[in-house]
Coordinates of C-alpha atoms in Angstrom, one line a residue:
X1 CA -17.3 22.5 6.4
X2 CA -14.8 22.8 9.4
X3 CA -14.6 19.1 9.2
X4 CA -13.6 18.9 5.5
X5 CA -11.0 21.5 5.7
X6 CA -9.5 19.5 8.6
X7 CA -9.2 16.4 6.1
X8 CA -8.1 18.7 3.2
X9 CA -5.1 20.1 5.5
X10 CA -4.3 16.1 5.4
X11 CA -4.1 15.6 2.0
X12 CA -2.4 18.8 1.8
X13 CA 0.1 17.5 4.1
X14 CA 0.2 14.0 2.2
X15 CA 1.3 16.3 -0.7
X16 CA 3.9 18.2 1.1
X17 CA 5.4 14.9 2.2
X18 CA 6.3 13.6 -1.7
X19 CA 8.9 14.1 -4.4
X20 CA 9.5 13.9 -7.7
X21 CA 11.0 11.0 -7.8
X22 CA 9.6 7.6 -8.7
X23 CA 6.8 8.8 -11.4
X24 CA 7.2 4.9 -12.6
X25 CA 5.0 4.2 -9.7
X26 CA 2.2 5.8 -11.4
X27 CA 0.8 4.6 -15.2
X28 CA -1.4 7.6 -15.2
X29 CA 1.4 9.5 -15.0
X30 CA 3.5 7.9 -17.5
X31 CA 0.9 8.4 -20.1
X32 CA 2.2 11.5 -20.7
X33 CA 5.6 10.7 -20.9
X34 CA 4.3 8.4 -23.8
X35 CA 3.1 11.5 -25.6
X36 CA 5.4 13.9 -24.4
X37 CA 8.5 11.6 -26.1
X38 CA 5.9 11.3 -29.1
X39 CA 5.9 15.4 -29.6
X40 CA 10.0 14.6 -29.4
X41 CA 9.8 12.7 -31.8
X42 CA 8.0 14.8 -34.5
X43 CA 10.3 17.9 -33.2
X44 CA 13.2 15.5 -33.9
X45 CA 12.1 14.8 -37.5
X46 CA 11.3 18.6 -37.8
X47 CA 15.2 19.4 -37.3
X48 CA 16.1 16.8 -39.5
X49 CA 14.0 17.7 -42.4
X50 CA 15.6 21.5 -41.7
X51 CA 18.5 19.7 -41.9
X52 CA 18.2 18.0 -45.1
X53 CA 17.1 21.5 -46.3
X54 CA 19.6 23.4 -45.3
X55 CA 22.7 20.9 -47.1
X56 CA 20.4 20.7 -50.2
X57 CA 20.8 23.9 -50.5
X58 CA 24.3 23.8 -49.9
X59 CA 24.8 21.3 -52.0
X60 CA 23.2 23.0 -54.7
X61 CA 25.5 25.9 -54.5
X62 CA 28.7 23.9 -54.3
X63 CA 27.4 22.1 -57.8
X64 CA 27.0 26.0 -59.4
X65 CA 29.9 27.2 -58.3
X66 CA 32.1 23.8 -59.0
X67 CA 30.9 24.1 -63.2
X68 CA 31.9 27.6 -63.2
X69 CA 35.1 27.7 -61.1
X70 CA 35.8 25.3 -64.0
X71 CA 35.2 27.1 -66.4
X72 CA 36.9 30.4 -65.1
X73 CA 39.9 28.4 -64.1
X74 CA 40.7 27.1 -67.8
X75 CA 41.1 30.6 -68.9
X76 CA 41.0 33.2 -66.2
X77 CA 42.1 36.4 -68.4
X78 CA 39.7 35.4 -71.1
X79 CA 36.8 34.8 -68.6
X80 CA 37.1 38.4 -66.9
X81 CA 37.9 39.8 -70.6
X82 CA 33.8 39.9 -70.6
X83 CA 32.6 42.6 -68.2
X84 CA 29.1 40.5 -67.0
X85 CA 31.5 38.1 -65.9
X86 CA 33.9 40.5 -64.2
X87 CA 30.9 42.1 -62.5
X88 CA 29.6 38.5 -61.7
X89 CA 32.8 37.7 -60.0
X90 CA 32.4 41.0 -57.6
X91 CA 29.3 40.2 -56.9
X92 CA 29.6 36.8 -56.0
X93 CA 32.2 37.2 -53.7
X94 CA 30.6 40.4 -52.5
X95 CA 27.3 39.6 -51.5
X96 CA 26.5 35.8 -52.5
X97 CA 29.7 33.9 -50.4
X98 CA 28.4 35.9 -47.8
X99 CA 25.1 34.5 -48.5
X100 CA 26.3 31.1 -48.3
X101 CA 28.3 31.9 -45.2
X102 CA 24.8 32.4 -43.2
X103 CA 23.5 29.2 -45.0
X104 CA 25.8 27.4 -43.2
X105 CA 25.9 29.3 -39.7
X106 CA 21.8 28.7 -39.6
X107 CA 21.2 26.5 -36.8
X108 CA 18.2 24.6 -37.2
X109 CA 18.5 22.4 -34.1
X110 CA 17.2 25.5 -32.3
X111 CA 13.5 24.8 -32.1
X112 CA 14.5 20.8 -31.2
X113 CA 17.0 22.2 -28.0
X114 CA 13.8 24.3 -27.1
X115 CA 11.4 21.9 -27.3
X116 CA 13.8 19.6 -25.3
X117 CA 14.4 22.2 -22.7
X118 CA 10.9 22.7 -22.3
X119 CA 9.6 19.4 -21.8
X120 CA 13.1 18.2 -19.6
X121 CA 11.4 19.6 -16.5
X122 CA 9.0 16.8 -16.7
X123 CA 11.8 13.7 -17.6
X124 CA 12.2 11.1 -15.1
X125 CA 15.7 11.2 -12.8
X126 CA 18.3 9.1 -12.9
X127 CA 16.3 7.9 -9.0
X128 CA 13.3 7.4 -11.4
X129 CA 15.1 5.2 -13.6
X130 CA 17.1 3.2 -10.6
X131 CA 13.1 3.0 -9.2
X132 CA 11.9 1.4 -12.5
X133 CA 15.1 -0.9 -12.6
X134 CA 14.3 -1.6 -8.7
X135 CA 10.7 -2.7 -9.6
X136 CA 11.6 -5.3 -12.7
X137 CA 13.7 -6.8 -9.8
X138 CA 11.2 -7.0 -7.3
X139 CA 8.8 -8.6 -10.2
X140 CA 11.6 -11.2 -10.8
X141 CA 11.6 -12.0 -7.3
X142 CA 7.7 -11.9 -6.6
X143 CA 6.9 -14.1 -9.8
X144 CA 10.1 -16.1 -9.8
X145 CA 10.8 -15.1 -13.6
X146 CA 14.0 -15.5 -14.8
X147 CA 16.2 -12.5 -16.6
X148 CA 15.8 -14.3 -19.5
X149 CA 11.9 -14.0 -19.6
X150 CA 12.1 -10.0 -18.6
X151 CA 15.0 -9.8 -21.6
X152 CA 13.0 -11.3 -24.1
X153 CA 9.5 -10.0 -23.1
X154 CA 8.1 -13.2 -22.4
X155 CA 5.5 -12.0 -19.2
X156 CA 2.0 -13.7 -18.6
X157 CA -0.8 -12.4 -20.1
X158 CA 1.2 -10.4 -23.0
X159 CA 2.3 -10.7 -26.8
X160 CA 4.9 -7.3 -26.8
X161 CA 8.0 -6.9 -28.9
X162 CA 9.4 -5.1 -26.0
X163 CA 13.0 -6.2 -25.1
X164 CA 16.1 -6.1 -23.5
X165 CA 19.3 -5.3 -24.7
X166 CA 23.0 -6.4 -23.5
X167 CA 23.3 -2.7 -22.6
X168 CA 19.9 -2.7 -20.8
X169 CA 20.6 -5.5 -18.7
X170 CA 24.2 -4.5 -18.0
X171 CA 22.7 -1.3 -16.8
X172 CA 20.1 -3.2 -14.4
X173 CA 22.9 -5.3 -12.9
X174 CA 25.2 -2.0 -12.3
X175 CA 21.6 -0.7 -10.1
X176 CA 21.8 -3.6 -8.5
X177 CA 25.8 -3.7 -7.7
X178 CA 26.1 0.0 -6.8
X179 CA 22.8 -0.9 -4.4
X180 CA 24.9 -3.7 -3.0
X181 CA 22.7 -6.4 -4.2
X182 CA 25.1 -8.6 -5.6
X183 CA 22.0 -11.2 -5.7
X184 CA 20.2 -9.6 -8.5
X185 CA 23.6 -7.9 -10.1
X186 CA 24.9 -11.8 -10.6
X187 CA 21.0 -12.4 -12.4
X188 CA 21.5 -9.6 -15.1
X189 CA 25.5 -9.2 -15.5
X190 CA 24.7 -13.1 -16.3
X191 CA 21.7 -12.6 -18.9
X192 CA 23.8 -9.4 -20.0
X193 CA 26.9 -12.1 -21.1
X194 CA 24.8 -15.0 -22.4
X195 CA 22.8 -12.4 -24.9
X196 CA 26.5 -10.9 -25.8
X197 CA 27.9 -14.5 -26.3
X198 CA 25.1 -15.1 -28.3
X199 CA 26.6 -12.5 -30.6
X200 CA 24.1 -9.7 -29.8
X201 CA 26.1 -6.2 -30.6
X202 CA 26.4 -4.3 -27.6
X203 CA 28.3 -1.0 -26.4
X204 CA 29.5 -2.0 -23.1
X205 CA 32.5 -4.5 -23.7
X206 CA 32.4 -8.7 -22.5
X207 CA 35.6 -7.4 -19.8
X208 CA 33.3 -4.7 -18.3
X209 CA 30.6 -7.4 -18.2
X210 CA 33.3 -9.8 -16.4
X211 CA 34.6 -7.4 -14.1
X212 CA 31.1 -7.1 -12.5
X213 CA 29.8 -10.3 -12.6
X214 CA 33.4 -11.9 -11.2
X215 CA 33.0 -9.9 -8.2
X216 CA 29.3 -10.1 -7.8
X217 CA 29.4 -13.8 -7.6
X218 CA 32.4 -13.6 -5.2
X219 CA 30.3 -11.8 -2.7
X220 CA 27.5 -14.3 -2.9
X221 CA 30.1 -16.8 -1.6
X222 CA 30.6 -18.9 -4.9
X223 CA 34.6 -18.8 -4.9
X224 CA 35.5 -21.3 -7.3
X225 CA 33.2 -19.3 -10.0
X226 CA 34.2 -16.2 -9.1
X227 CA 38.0 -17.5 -10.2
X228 CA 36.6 -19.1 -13.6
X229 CA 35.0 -15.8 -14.3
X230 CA 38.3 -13.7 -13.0
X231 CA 40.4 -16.1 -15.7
X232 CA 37.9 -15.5 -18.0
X233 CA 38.6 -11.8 -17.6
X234 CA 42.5 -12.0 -17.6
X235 CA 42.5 -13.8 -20.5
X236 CA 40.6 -11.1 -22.9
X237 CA 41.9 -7.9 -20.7
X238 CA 45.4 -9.3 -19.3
X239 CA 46.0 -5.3 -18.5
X240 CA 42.8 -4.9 -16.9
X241 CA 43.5 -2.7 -13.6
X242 CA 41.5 -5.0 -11.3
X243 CA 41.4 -8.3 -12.7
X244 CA 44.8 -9.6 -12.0
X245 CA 44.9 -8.4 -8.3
X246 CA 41.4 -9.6 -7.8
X247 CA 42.4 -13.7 -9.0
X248 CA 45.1 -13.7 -7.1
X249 CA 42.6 -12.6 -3.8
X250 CA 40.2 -15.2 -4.9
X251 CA 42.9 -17.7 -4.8
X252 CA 44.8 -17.1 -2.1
X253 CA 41.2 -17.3 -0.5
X254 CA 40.2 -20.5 -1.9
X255 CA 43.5 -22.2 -0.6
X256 CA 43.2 -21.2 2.6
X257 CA 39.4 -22.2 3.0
X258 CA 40.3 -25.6 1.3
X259 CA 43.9 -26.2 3.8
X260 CA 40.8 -25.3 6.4
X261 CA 38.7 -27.9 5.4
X262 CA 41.9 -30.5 4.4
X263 CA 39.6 -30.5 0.7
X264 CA 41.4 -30.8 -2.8
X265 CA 40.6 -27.9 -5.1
X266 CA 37.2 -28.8 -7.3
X267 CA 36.3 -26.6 -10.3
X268 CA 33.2 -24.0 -10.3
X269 CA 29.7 -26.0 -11.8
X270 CA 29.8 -25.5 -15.8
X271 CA 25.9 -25.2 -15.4
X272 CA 24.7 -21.2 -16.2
X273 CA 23.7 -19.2 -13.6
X274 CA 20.2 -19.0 -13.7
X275 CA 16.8 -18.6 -10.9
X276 CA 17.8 -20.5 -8.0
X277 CA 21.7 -20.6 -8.3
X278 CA 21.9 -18.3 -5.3
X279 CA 19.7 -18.1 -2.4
X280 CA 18.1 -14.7 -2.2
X281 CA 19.1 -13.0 1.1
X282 CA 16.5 -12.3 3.7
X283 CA 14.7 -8.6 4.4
X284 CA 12.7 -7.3 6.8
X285 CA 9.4 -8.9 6.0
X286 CA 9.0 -12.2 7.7
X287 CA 5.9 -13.4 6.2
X288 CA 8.0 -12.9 2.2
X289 CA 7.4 -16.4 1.3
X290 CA 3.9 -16.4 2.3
X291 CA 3.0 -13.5 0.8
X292 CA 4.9 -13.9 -2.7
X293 CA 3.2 -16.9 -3.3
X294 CA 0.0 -16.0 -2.6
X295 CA 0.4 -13.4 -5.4
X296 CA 1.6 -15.9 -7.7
X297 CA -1.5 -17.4 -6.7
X298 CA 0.1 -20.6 -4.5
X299 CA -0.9 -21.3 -1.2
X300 CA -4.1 -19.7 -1.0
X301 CA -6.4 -22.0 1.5
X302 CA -8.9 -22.3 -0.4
X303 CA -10.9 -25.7 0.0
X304 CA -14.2 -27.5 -0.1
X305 CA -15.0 -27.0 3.7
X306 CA -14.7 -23.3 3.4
X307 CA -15.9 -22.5 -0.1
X308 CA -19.5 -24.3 1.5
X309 CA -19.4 -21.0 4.0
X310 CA -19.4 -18.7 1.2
X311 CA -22.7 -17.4 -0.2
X312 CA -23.7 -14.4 -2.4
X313 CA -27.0 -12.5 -2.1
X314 CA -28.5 -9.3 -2.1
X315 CA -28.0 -6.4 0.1
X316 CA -30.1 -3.4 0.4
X317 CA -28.3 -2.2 3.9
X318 CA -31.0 -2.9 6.4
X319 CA -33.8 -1.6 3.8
X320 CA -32.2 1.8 3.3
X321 CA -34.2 3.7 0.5
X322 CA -31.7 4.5 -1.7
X323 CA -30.8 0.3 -2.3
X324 CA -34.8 -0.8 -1.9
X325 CA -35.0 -0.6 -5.2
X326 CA -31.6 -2.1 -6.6
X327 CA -30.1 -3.8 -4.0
X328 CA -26.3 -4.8 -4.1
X329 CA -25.2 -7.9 -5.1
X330 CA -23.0 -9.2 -2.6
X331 CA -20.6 -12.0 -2.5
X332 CA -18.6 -13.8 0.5
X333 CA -15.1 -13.8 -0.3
X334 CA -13.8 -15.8 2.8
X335 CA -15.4 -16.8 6.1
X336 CA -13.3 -15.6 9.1
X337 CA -12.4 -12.7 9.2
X338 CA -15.1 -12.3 7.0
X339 CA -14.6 -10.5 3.5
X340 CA -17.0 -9.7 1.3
X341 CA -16.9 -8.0 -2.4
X342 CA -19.8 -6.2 -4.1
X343 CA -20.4 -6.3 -7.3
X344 CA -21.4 -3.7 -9.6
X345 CA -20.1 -0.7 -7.2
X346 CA -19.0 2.0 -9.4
X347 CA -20.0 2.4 -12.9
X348 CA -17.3 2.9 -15.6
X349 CA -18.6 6.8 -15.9
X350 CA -17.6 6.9 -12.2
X351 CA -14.6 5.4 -12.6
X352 CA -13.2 7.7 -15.6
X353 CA -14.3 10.7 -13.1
X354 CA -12.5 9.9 -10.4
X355 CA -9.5 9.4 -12.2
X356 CA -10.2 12.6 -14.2
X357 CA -10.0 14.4 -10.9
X358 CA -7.1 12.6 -9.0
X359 CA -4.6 12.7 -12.1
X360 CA -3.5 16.2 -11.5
X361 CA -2.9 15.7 -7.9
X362 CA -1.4 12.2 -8.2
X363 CA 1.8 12.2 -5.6
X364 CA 3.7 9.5 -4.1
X365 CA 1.7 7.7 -2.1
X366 CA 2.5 8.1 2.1
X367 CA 2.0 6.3 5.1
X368 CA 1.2 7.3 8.6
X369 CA 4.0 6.9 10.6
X370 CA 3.0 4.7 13.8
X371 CA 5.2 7.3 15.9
X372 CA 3.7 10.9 15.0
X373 CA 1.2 10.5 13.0
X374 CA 2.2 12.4 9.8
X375 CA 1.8 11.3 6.6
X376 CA 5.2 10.1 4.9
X377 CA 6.8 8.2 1.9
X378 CA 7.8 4.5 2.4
X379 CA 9.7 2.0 0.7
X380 CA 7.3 -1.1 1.4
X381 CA 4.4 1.4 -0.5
X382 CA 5.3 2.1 -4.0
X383 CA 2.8 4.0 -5.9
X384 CA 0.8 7.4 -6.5
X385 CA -2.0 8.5 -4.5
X386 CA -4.3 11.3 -4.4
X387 CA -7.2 12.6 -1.9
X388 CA -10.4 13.4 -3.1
X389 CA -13.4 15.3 -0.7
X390 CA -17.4 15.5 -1.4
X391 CA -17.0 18.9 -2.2
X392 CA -14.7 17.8 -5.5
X393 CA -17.2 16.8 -7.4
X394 CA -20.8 15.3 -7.3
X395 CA -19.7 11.9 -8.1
X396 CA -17.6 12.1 -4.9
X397 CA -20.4 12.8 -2.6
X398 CA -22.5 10.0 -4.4
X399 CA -19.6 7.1 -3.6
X400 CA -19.2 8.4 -0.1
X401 CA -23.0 8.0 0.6
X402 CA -23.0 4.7 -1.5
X403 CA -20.5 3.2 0.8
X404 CA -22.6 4.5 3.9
X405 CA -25.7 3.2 2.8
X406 CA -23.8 -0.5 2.0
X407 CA -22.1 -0.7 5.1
X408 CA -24.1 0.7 7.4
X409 CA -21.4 3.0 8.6
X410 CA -21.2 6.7 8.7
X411 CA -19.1 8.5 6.7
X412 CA -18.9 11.6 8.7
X413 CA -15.8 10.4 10.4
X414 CA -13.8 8.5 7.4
X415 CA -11.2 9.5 5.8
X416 CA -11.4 11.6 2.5
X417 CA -11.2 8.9 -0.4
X418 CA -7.8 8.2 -1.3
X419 CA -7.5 7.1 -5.2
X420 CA -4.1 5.2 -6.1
X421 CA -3.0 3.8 -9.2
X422 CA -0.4 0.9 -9.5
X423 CA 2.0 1.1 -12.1
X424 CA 5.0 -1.2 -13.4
X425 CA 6.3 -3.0 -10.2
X426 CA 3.8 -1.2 -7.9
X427 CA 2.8 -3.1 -4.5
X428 CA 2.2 -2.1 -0.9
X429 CA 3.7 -4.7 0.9
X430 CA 1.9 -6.2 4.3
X431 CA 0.3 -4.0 6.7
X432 CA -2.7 -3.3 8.7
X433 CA -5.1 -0.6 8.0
X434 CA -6.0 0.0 11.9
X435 CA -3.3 1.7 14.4
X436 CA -1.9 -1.4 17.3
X437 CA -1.4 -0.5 20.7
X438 CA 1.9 0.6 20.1
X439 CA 1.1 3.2 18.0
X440 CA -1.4 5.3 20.2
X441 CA -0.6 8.6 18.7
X442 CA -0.8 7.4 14.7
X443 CA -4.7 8.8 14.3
X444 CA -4.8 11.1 17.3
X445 CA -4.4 14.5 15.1
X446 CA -7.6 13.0 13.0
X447 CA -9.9 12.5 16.5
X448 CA -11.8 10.3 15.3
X449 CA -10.3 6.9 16.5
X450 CA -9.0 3.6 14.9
X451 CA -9.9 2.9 11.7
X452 CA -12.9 0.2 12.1
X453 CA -13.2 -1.0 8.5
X454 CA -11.8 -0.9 5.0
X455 CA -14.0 -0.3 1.8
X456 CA -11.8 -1.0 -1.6
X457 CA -12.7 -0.5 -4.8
X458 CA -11.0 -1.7 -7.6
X459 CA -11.6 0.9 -10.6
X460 CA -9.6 -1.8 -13.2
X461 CA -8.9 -5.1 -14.1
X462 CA -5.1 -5.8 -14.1
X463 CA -3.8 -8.1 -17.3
X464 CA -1.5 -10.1 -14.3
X465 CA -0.6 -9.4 -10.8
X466 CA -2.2 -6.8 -8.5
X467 CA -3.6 -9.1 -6.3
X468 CA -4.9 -8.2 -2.3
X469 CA -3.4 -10.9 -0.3
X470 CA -3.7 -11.6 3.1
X471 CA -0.6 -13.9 4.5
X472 CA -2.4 -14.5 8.1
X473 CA -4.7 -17.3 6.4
X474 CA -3.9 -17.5 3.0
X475 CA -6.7 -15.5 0.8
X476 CA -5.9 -14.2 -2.7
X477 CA -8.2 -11.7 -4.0
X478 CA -8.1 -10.6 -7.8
X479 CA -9.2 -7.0 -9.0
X480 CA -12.4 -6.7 -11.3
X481 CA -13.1 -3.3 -12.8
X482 CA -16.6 -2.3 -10.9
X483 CA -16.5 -4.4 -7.6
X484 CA -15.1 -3.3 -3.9
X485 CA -13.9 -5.2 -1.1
X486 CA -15.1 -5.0 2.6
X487 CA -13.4 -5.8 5.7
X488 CA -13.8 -4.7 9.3
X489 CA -10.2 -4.0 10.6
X490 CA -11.1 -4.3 14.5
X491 CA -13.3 -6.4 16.5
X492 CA -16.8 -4.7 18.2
X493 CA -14.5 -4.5 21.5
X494 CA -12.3 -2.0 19.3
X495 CA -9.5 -4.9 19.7
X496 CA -7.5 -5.0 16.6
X497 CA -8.1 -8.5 14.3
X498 CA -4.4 -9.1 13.6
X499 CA -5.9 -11.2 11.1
X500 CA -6.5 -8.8 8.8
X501 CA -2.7 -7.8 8.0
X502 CA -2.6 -7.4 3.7
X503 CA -0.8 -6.8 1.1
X504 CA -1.3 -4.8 -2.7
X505 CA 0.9 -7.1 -4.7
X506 CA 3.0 -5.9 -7.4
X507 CA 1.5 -5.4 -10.8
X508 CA 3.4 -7.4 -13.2
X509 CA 1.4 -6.3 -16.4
X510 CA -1.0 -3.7 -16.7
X511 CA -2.2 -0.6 -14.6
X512 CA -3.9 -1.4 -11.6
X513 CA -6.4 1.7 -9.8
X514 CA -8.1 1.3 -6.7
X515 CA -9.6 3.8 -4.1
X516 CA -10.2 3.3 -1.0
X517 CA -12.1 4.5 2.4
X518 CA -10.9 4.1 5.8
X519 CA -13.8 4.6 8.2
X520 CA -13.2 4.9 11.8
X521 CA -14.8 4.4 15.0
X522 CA -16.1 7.3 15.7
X523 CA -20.1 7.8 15.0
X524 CA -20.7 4.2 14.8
X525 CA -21.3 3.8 18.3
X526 CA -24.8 2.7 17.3
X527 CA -24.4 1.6 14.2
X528 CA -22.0 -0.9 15.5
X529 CA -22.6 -1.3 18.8
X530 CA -19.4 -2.9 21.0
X531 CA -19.4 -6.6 21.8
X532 CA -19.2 -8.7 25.1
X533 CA -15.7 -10.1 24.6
X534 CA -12.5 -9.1 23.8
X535 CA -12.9 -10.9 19.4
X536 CA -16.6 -10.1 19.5

């Protein structure tokens, strides 16, 4: 008991560490967004059906009192000569204007505003929305899709009306520009002018779209199109604040650069800007190449020679009683490091339990940092995670001694299982599982060493994307709803097999849910006993 409240005060911690921002990362979460805007919806239509009430009404009154305004106008004397019209007209304008008068003071937005005002509390941010613009971009990138397919909802694997207008992608090049990333900015001001060209009605005017996109291509070096586009500009918006200052910049540049060079003047390419126009600018991440196209499924080294190393069988964990009977069906996934997925892991019951019990306590998902150890947020992990103990639920205890009696290793020392779901754009880019020698102090709260091995399952199949990559040697290894993924994340010396570094690639379509276990070297002293040499 002392041991699980130690691992509870972690996921505790993990908690502490997130924000409210970036729900996108989460599809579970966004579900109720779906029907939360639904319940808008009807509340919406409520107000306008009060609406329509309310000026029938009106209008009903205005009708009555318009045919007898006539007719007490033609002959006003003669009208009041009768007394029920005389006492009609005191009435009227006693008690029935004043009748009308709260008609038209009702408000009947008011249950709308308080519907809004409740459910706000849960509406993404304007960071949530920069996220979700963020992660369409880092698709593009990843999948080498084109604005054009994103605008037009033309992704693998689907058959959606869902597009994008001139407004939206104006608004995903302005996250871009305001992030500085005048690479993607260029991408969508462009798609954002073809569709308006194209005669698509829009809000945001061609000169806005010009102004942007001038600049943006300026800073991505391309001077010669920068001044076409700056023309371009002048010529609709000759008053336009910026533009006329900004060509004469641009020229003044491109003169000197071509006096420089002793080169005449050529004009920018007529070609559209399109994929591959610019070169995308370099991060952090050396192994970006690698790893994007292993998620697009290029590169992986799979061949004859190899695949003849791979076997499947059955596995009943060194005759332990509870797999005697049905043994797991186990299948090599590569040779060295060697990876292996079983089959047939969780059952779907399982699998809607889990998620039943992490939804409420979905959070953005953390890393530990290498320095102290804590858990905290990180840009390169994008998605929601939450902690689940033995104590939680039955079906808890029954994984954890499931993935004991598979592997062979205890438990006892593992982290609690962490459940994360994958939404639009999610990934965690490369990493190791296991701390490196630089990072002594990154488990040393836990006690319980490095982390030994990894046990993944995937709870869903994903429509496209959502791929576990591994750069170092070029595997590629696709979820299916049921099966988990082993890997040992240090050698039997307790060395660290570099090897292993991976990568969650981003989901382009669908909702991808895993969970995982991290057990750690602690209590497997004789379960895996250490080896002779240093990659034992």
């Amino acid at each position: 008991m002392r041991k699980s409240l130690f691992f509870m005060s972690w996921a505790l911690l993990c908690c502490c560490w997130t924000t409210h921002a970036e729900i996108f990362t989460s599809i579970g979460q966004m579900t109720d967004l779906i029907y939360t805007e639904k319940e808008l919806v009807q509340s919406l239509r409520d107000y306008i059906k009060a609406e329509e009430s309310k000026l029938a009404a009106v209008k009903s009154w205005a009708s009555k009192l318009d045919a007898l305004t006539r007719v007490s106008t033609s002959d006003p004397e003669g009208y009041l000569a009768h007394p029920v019209n005389a006492y009609k007209l005191m009435k009227r304008l006693n008690t029935e204007w004043s009748e009308l008068e709260s008609l038209v003071l009702q408000n009947p937005s008011d249950g709308f505003i308080s519907n809004m005002s409740i459910h706000r509390q849960y509406f993404p941010d304007e960071e949530d929305e920069t996220g979700a613009a963020k992660a369409l971009m880092r698709l593009q990138d990843t999948y080498q899709l084109d604005s054009e397919t994103f605008s037009r909802g033309k992704l693998p694997g689907t058959h959606s009306s869902a597009m994008l207008t001139v407004d939206d992608c104006f608004d995903m090049g302005k996250t871009a520009y305001n992030d500085a990333d005048y690479y993607h900015a260029v991408l969508w001001m462009q798609q954002s002018l073809r569709q308006l060209d194209a005669g698509e009605e829009a809000v945001v005017s061609k000169s806005d779209i010009l102004d942007y996109l001038s600049y943006s291509v300026y800073q991505m070096g391309d001077l010669p199109r920068a001044i076409e586009l700056t023309r371009r500009l002048v010529a609709i918006d000759p008053s336009h604040q910026r533009a006329g200052g900004n060509l004469r910049y641009f020229e003044r540049l491109m003169f000197k650069q071509l006096n420089e060079l002793n080169q005449a003047y050529q004009p920018s390419s007529e070609e559209p800007i399109q994929l591959g126009t610019y070169s995308r600018p370099k991060d952090h991440l050396p192994e970006r190449e690698a790893y994007e196209a292993l998620c697009r499924g290029e590169g992986v080294q799979m061949n004859e020679r190899r695949r003849s190393h791979l076997f499947c069988r059955y596995q009943d964990g060194n005759r332990n009683p509870r797999l005697l009977l049905k043994p797991i069906m186990e299948e090599d996934e590569w040779d060295s490091p060697h990876i292996v997925r079983y089959l047939e892991v969780l059952s779907h019951e399982e699998i809607e339990k889990i998620k039943e019990l992490a939804k409420p306590r979905l959070a953005r998902a953390t890393v530990r940092d290498p320095k102290t150890g804590v858990l905290t947020t990180a840009n390169y992990r994008v998605s929601k995670s939450a902690w689940l103990e033995g104590e939680d639920d039955p079906v808890i205890a029954r994984v954890n001694q499931r993935i004991e009696d598979i592997t062979g290793l205890t438990v006892d020392t593992a982290e609690l299982l962490q459940v994360a779901n994958y939404g639009v754009g999610g990934q965690y880019e490369p990493h190791y599982d296991f701390s490196r020698k630089d990072e002594p102090d990154a488990f040393k709260r836990l006690g319980t060493g490095n982390r030994v091995a990894t046990f993944l399952n995937y709870m869903s199949d994903v429509k496209a994307g959502g791929a576990t990559v591994f750069p170092d040697f070029g595997a590629a290894i696709w979820p299916r709803k049921g099966t988990a993924v082993f890997w040992y994340n240090l050698f039997k010396s307790g060395e660290g097999d570099y090897r292993t570094r991976h990568a969650a690639c981003p989901v382009l379509v669908g909702s991808k849910w895993v969970s995982n276990k991290w057990l750690h070297e602690r209590g497997q002293e004789f379960r895996r006993p250490c080896g002779l040499t240093e990659v034992d």
